[in-house]
Short mmCIF file of N, CA and C in Angstrom, two decimals:
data_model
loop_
_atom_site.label_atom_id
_atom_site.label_comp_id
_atom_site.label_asym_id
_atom_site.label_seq_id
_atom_site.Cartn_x
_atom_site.Cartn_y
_atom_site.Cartn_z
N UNK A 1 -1.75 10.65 15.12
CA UNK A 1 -1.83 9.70 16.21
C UNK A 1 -1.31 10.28 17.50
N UNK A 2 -1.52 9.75 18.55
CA UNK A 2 -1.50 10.07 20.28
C UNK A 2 0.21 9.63 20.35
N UNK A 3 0.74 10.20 20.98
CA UNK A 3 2.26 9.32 21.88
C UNK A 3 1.78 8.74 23.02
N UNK A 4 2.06 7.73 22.83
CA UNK A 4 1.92 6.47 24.12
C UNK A 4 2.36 7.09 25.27
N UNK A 5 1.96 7.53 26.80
CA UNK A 5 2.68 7.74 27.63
C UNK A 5 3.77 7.41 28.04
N UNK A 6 4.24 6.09 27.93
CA UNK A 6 5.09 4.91 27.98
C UNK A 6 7.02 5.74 27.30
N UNK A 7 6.44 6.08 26.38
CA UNK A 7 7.23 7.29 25.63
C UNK A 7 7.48 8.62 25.93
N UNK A 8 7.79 9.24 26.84
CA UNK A 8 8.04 10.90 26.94
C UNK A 8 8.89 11.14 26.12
N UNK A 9 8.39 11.75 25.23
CA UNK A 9 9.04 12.55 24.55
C UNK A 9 8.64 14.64 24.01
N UNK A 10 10.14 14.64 24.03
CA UNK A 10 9.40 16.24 23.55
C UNK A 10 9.40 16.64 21.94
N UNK A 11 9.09 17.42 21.63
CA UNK A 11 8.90 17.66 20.17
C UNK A 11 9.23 18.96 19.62
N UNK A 12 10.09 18.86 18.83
CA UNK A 12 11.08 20.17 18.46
C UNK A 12 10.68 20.41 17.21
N UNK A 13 10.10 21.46 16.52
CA UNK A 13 9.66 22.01 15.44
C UNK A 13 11.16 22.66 14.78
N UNK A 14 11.86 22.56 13.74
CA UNK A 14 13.16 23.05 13.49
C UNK A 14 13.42 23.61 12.06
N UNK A 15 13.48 24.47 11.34
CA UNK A 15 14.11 25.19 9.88
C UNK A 15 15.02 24.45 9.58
N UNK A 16 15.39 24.08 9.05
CA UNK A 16 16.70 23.78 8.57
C UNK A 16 16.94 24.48 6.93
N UNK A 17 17.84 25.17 7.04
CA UNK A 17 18.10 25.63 5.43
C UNK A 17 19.38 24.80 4.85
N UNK A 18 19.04 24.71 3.71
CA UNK A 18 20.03 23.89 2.76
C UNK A 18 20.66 24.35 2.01
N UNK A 19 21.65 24.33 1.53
CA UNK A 19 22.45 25.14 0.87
C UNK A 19 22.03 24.36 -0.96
N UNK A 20 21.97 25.09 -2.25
CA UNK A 20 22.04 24.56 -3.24
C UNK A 20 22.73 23.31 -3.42
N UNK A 21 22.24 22.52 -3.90
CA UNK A 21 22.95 21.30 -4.51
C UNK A 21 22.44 20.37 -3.41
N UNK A 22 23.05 18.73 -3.83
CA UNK A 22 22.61 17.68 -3.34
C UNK A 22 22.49 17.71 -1.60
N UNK A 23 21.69 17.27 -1.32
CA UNK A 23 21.76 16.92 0.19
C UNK A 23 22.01 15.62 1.09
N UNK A 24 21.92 14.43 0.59
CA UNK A 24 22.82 13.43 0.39
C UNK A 24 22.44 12.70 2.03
N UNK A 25 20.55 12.95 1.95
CA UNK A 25 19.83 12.43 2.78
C UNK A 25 18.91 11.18 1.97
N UNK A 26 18.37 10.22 3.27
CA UNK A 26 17.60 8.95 2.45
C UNK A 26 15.96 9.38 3.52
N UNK A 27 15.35 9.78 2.29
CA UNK A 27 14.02 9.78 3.14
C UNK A 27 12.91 8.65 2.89
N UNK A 28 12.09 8.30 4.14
CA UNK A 28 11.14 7.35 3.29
C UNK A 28 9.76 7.46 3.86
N UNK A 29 8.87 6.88 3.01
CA UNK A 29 7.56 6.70 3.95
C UNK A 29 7.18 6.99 5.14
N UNK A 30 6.68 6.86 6.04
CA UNK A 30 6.35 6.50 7.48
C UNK A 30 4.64 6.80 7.51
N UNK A 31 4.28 5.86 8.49
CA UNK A 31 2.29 6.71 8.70
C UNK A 31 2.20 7.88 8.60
N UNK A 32 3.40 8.65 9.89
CA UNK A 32 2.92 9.94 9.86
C UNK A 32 3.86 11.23 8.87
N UNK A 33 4.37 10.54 7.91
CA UNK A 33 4.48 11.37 6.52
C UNK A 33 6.07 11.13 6.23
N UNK A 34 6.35 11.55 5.45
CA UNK A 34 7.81 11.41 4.68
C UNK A 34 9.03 11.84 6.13
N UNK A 35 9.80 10.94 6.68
CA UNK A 35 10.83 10.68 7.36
C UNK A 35 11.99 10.76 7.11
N UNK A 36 13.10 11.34 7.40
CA UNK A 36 14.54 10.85 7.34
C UNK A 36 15.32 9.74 8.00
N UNK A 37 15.73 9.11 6.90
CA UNK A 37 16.09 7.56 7.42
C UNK A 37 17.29 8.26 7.99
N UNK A 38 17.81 8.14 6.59
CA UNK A 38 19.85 8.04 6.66
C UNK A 38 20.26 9.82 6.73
N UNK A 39 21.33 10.08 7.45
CA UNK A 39 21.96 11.80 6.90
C UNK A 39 23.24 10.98 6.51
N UNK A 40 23.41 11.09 5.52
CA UNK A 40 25.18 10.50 4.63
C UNK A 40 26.21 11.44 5.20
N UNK A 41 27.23 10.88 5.17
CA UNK A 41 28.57 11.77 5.55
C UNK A 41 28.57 12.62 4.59
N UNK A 42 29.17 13.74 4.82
CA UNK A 42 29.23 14.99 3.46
C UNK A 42 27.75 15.65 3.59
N UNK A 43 27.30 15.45 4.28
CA UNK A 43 25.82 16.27 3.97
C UNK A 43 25.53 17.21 5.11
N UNK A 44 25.06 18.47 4.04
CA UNK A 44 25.12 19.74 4.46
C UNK A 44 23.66 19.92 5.46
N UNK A 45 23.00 18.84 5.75
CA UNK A 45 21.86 18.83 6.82
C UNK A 45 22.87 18.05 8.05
N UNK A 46 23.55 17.28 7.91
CA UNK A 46 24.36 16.73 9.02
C UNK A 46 24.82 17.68 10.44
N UNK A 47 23.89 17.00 11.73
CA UNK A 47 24.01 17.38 12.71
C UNK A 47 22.61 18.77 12.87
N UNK A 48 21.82 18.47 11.95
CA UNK A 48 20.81 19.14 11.70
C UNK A 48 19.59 19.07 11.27
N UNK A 49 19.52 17.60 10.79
CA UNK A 49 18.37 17.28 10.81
C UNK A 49 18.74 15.26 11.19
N UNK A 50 18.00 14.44 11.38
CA UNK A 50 18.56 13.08 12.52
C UNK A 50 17.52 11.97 11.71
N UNK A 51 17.65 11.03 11.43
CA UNK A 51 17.06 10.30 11.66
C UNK A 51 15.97 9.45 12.45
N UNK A 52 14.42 9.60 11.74
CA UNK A 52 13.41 9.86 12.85
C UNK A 52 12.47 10.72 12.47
N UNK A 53 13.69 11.79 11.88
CA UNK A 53 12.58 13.25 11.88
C UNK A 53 11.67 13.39 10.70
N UNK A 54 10.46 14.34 10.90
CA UNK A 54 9.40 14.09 9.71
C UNK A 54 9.63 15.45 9.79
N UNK A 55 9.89 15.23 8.15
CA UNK A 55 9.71 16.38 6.96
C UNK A 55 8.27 16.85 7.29
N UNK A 56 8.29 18.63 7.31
CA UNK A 56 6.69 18.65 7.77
C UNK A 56 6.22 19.76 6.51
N UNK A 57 7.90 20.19 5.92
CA UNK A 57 7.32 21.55 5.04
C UNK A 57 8.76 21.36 4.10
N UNK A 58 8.67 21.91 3.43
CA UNK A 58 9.94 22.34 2.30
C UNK A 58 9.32 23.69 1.74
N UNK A 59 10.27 24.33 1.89
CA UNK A 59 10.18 26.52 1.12
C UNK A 59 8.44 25.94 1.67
N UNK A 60 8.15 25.96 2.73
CA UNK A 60 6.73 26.26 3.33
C UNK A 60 5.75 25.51 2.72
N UNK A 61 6.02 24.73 1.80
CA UNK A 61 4.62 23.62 1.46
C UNK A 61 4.98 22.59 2.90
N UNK A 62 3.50 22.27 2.73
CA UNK A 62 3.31 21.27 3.28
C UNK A 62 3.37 20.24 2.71
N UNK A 63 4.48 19.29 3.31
CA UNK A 63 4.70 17.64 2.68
C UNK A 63 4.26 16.87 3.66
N UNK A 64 3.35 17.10 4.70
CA UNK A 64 2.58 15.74 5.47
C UNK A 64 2.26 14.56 4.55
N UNK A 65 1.30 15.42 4.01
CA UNK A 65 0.83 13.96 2.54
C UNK A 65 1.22 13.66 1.91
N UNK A 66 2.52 13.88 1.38
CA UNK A 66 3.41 13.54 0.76
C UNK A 66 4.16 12.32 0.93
N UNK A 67 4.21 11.77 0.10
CA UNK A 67 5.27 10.52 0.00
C UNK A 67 6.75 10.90 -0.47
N UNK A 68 7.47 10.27 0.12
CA UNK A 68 9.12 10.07 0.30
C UNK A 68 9.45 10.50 -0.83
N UNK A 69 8.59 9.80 -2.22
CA UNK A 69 9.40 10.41 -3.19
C UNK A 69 8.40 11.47 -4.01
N UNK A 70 7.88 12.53 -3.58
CA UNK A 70 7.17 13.73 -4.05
C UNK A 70 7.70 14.51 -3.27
N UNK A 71 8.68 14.47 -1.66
CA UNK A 71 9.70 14.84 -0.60
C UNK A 71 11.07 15.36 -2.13
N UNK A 72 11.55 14.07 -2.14
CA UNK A 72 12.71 13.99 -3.28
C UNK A 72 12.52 15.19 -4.15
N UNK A 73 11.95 14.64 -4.75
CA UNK A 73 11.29 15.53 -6.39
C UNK A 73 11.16 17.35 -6.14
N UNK A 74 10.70 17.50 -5.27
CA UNK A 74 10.43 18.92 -4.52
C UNK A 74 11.52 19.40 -4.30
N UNK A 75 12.24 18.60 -3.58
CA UNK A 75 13.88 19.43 -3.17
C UNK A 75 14.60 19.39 -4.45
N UNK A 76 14.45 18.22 -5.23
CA UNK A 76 15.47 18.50 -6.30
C UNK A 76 14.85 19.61 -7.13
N UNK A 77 13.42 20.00 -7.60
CA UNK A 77 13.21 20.90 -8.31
C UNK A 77 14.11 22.13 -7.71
N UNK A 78 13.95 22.48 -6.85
CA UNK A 78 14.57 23.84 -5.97
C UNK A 78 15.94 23.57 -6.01
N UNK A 79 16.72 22.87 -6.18
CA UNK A 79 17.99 22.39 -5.43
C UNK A 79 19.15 23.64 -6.51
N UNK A 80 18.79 24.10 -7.01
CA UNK A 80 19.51 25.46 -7.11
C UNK A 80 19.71 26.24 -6.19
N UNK A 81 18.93 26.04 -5.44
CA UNK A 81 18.43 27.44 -4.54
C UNK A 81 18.70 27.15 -3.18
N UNK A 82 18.71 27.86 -1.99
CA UNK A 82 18.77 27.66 -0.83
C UNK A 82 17.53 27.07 -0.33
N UNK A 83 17.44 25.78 0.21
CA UNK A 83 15.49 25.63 0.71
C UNK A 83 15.61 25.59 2.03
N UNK A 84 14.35 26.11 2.51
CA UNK A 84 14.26 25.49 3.72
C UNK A 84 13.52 24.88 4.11
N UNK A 85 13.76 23.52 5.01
CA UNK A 85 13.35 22.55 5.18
C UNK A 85 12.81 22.92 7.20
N UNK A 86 11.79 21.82 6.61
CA UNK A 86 10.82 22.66 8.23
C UNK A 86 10.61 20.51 9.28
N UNK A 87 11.35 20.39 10.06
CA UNK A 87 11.47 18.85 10.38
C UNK A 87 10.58 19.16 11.93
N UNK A 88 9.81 17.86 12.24
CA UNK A 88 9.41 17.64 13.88
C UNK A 88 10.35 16.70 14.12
N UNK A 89 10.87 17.11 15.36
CA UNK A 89 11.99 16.10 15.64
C UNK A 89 11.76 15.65 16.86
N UNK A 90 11.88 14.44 17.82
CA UNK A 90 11.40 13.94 18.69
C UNK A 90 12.68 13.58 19.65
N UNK A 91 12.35 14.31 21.06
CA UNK A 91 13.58 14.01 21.22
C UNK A 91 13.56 13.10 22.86
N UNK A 92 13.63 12.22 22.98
CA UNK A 92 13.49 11.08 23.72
C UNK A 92 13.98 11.54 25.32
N UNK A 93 13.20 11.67 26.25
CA UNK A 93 14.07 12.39 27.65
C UNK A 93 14.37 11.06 28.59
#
């Protein structure tokens, strides 16, 4: 979908790597693909990935089409491992 002019916003493409183990984020739905609601205190994405932002990749798949919880499932398979997480983040001027 288009951004409303009404809205300037800019759009920040961002890595984020995760360290093994839980990440102690709430992602959900949205039209334009799996979102981060909540970042929980204690969490090693905190101050690094925001609420708003759409999950666009994990270790380089693409999770556009993905639903919130095939998002989940993906990171926890990996969650041994370091992932990196690929977010569009929107940042309101």
């Amino acid at each position: 979908g288009s951004i409303p002019d009404s809205r300037m916003s800019s759009i920040a493409c961002r890595d984020c790597f995760a360290p093994p183990g839980k990440l102690h984020i709430v992602i959900h739905s949205t039209k334009d693909g799996p979102a981060v609601h909540t970042v929980k205190d204690g969490s090693s994405l905190f101050g690094h990935v925001f609420p708003g932002d759409l999950i666009i990749a994990v270790d380089n798949v693409d999770t556009r089409s993905f639903t919130a919880e095939q998002v989940m499932t993906l990171m926890a398979t990996n969650s041994g491992t370091k992932r990196k997480i690929t977010v569009l983040h929107f940042e309101d001027e």
